[in-house]
CSV table of C-alpha atoms in Angstrom, one decimal:
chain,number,residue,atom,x,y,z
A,80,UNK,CA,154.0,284.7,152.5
A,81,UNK,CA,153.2,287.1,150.0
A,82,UNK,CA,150.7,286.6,146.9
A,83,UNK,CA,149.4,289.3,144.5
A,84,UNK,CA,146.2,287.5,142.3
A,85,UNK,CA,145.6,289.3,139.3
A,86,UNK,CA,146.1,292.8,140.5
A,87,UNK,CA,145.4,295.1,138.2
A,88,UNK,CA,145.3,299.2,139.2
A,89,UNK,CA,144.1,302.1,136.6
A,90,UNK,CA,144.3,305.8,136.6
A,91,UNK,CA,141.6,307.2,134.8
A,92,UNK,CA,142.6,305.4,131.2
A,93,UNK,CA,146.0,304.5,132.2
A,94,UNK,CA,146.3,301.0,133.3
A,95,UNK,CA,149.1,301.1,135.7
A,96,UNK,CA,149.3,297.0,136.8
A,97,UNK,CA,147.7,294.7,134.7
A,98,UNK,CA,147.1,291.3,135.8
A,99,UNK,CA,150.1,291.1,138.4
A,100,UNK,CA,150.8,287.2,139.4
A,101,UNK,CA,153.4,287.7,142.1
A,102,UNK,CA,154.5,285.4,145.3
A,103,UNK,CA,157.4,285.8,147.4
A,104,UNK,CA,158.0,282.9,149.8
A,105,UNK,CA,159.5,282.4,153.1
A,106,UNK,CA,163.5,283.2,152.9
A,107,UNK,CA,163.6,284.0,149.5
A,108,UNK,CA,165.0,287.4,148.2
A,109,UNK,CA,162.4,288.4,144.9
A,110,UNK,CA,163.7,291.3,142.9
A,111,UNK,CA,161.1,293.5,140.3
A,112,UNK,CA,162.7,294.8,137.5
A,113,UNK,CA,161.8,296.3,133.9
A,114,UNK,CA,162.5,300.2,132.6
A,115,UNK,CA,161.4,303.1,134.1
A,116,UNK,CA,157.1,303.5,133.7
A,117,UNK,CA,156.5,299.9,133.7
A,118,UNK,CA,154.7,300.3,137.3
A,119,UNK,CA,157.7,298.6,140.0
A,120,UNK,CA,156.8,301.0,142.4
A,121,UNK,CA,153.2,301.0,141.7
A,122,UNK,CA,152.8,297.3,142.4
A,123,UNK,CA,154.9,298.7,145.8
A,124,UNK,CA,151.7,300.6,146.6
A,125,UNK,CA,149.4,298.1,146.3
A,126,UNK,CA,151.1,295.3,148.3
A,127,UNK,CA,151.4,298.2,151.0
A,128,UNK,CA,148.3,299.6,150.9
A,129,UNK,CA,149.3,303.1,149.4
A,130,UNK,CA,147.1,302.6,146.4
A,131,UNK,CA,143.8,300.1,146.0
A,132,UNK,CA,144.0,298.0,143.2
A,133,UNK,CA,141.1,298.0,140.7
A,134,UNK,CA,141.0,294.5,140.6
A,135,UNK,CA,142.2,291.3,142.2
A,136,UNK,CA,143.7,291.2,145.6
A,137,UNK,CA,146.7,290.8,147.9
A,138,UNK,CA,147.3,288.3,150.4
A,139,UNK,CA,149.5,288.2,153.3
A,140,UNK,CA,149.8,284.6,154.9
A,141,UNK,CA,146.6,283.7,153.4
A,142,UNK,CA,144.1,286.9,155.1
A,143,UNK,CA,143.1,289.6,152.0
A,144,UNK,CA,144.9,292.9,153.1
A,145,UNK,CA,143.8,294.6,149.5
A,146,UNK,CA,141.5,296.9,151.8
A,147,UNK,CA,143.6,297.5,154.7
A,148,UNK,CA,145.4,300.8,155.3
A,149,UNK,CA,149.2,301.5,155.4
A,150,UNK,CA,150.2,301.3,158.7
A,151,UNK,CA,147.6,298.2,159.4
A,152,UNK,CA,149.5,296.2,156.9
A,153,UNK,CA,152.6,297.2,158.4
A,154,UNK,CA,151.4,296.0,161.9
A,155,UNK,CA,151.0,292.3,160.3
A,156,UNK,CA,154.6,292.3,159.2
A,157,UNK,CA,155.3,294.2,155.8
A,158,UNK,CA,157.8,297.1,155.5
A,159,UNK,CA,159.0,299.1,152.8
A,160,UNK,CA,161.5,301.5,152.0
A,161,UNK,CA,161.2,303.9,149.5
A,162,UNK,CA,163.6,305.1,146.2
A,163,UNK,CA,164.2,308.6,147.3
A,164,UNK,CA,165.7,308.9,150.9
A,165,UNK,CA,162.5,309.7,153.6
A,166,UNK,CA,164.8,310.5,156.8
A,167,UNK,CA,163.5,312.7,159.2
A,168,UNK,CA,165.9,315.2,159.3
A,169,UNK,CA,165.3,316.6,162.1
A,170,UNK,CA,166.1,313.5,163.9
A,171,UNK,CA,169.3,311.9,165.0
A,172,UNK,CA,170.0,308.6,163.9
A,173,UNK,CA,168.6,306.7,166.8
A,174,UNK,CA,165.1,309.1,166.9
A,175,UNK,CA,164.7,307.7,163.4
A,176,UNK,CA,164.6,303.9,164.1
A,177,UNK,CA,162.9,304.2,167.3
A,178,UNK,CA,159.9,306.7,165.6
A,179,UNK,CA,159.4,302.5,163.9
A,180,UNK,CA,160.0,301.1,167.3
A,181,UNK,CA,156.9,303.2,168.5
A,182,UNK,CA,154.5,301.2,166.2
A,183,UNK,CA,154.4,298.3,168.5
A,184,UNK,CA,154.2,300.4,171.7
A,185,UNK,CA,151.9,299.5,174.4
A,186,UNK,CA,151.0,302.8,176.3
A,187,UNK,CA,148.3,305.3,175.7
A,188,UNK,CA,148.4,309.1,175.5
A,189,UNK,CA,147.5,309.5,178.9
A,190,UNK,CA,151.0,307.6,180.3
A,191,UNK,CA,152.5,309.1,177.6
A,192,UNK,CA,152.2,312.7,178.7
A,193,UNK,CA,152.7,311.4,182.3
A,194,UNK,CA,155.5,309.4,181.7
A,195,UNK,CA,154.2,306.4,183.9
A,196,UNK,CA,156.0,303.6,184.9
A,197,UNK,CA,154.6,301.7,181.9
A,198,UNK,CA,155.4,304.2,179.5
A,199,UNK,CA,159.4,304.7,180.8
A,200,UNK,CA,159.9,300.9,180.8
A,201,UNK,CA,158.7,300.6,176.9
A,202,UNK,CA,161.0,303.9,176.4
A,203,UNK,CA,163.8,302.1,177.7
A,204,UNK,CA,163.0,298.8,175.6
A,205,UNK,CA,162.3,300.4,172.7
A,206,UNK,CA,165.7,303.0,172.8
A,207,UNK,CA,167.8,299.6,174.0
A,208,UNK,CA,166.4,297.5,170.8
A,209,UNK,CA,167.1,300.4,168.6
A,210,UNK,CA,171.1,300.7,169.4
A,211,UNK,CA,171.0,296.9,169.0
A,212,UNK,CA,170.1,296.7,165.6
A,213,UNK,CA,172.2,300.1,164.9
A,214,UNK,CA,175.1,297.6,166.1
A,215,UNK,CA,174.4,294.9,164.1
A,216,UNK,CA,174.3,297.1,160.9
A,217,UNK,CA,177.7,299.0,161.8
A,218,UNK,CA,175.8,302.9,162.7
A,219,UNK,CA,176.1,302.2,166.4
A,220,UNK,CA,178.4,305.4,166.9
A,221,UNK,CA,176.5,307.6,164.8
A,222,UNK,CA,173.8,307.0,167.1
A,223,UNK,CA,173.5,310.5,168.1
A,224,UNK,CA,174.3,312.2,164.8
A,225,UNK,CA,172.1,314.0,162.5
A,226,UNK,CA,170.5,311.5,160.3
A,227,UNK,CA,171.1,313.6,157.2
A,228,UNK,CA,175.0,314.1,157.9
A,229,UNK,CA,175.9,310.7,157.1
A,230,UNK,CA,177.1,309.4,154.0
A,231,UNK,CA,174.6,308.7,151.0
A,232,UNK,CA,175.2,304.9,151.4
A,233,UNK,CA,174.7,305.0,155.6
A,234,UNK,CA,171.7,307.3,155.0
A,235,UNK,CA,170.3,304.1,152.8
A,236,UNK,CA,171.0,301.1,155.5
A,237,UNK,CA,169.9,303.3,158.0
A,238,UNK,CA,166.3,303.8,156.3
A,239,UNK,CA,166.5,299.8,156.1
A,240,UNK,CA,167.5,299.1,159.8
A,241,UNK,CA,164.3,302.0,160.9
A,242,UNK,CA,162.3,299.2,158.6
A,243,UNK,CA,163.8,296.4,160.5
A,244,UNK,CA,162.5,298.3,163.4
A,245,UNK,CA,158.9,297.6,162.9
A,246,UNK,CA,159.8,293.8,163.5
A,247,UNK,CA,158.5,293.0,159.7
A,248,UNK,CA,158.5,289.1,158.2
A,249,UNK,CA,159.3,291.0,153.9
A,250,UNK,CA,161.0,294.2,153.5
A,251,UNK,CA,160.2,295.8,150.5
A,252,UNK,CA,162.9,297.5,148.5
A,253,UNK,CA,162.4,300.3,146.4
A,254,UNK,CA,165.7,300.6,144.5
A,255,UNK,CA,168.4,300.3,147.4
A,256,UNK,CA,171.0,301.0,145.2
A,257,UNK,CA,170.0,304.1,143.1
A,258,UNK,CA,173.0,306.9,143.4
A,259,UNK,CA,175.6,304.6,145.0
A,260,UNK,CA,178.8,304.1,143.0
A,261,UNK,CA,179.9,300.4,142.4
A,262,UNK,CA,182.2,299.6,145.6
A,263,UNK,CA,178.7,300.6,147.7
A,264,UNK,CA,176.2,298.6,145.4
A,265,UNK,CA,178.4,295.7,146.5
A,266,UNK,CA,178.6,296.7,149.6
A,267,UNK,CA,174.6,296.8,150.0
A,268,UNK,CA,174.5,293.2,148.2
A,269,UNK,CA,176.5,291.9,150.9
A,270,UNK,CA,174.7,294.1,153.8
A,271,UNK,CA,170.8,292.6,152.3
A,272,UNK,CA,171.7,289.0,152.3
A,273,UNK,CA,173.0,289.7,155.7
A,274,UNK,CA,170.0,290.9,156.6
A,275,UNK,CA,167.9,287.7,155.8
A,276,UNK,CA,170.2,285.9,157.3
A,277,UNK,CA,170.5,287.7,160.6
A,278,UNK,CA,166.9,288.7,161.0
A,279,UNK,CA,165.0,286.4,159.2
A,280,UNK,CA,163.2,288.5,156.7
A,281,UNK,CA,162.2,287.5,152.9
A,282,UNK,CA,163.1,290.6,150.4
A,283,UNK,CA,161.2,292.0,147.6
A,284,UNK,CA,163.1,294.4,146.0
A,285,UNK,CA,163.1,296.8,143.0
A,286,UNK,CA,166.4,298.0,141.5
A,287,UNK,CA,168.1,298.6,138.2
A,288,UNK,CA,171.4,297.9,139.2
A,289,UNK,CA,171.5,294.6,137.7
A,290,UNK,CA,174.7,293.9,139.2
A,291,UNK,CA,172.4,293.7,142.7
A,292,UNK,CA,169.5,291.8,141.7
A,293,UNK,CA,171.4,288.9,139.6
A,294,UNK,CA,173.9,288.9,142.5
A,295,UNK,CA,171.2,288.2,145.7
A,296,UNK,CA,167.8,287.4,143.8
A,297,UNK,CA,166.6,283.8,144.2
A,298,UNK,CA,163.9,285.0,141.3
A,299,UNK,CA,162.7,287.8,139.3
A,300,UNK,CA,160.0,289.1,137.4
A,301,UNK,CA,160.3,291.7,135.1
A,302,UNK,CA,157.2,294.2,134.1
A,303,UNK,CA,157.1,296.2,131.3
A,304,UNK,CA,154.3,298.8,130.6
A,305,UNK,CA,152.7,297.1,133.5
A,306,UNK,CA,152.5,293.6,132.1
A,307,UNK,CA,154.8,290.8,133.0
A,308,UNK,CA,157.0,289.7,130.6
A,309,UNK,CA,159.4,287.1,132.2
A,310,UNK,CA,159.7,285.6,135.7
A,311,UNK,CA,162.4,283.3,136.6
A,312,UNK,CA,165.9,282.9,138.1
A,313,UNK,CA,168.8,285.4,137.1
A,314,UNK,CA,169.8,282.8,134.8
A,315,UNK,CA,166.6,282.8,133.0
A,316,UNK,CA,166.4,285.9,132.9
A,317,UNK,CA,169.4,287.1,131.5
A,318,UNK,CA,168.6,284.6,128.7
A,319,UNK,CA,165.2,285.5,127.9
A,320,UNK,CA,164.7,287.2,124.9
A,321,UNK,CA,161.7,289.2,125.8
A,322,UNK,CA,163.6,290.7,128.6
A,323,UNK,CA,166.6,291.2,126.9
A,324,UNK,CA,164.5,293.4,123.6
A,325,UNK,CA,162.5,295.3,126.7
A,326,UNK,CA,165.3,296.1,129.3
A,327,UNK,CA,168.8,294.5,129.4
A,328,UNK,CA,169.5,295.1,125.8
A,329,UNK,CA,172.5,293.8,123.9
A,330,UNK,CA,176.1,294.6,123.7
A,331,UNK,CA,176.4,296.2,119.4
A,332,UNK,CA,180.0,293.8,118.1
A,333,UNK,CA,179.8,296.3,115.5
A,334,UNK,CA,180.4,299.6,117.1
């Protein structure tokens, strides 16, 4: 579904990504990991358009999306969340998914204003989609409250399910579990393999919780100073010595 080819970004004399060799295939649930700097949510950008690598390219179901904009690349089928909370809090709960359910809309300004018949019956669609998938994820009766007045934990599935909104193939993850205590990081491992299974979606996600990503990841790749240092299973790893000097670190028998 998803390939990067030896994507590499720079900032003036800072090289960001170098050489990124990623693929996430249909079903699977692909976690990024590696300490804070080594450019997880930099590699986000580029898959998603926010930032143009410097070299090499992205692919999306074989057509080169390296060039297209944000919201283009979100048409084909890519979403993303992001690792702080972007709610609109202005919003109720069910104004924020169906602000994603307007990407796909079929009317113009003109019906818009006018509220034609075309424009009501999309309204209606779009409003009766939104509630659905606010059921499926539990937020169904906090469908009128303020977005920002749920819980930390809700305010996280609900930016997912405003994704799922957009009708994407890969959701993109960026740290789902950051701030949530350890009863809601399980909680959100169960509630994202739910999600492939329910809607059909392959995962890229990056966390540090490593409780999450060796719980639901099929594989991994870990970055560090923007190079990749390991890709594998969990199992591999959590036994890979590179990985474990860079990031997961050992316990000290001595202390």
């Amino acid at each position: 579904m998803l390939q990067c080819i030896h994507t590499t970004i720079k900032f003036g004399g800072l090289t960001a990504v170098n050489d990124l060799n990623l693929k996430v295939n249909d079903g699977e649930i692909i976690g990024l990991i590696g300490p804070n700097g080594a450019g997880k949510t930099t590699a986000f950008n580029m898959i998603t358009g926010v930032y143009k690598p410097t070299s090499g390219a992205v692919f999306w179901d074989e057509t080169d999306i390296t060039k297209l904009k944000p919201h283009q690349i979100t048409v084909l089928g890519l979403a993303r969340t992001f690792q702080n909370i972007r709610l609109f809090s202005e919003m109720n709960v069910l104004e924020n998914v169906m602000v994603a359910e307007n990407l796909r809309a079929r009317f113009n300004l003109f019906e818009s204003v006018l509220h034609l018949p075309n424009y009501s019956s999309r309204e209606k669609k779009a409003k009766e989609h939104a509630l659905y998938l606010l059921e499926q994820v539990n937020l169904r009766e906090h469908a009128y409250d303020s977005a920002t007045s749920l819980p930390y934990g809700e305010q996280r599935r609900l930016e997912i399910v405003r994704a799922l909104a957009t009708q994407p193939k890969l959701l993109l993850l960026d740290e789902p579990a950051a701030g949530m205590n350890p009863q809601e990081s399980e909680e959100l491992m169960e509630f994202i393999k739910k999600i492939r299974t329910d809607f059909g979606v392959s995962i890229l996600l990056i966390e540090h919780h490593m409780q999450v990503v060796m719980g639901i990841c099929d594989r991994m790749y870990v970055l560090e100073y923007g190079n990749t240092i390991a890709e594998g299973t969990p199992k591999e790893i959590s036994g890979n010595q590179k990985v474990i000097d860079a990031y997961l670190g050992t316990e000290d028998t001595n202390a």
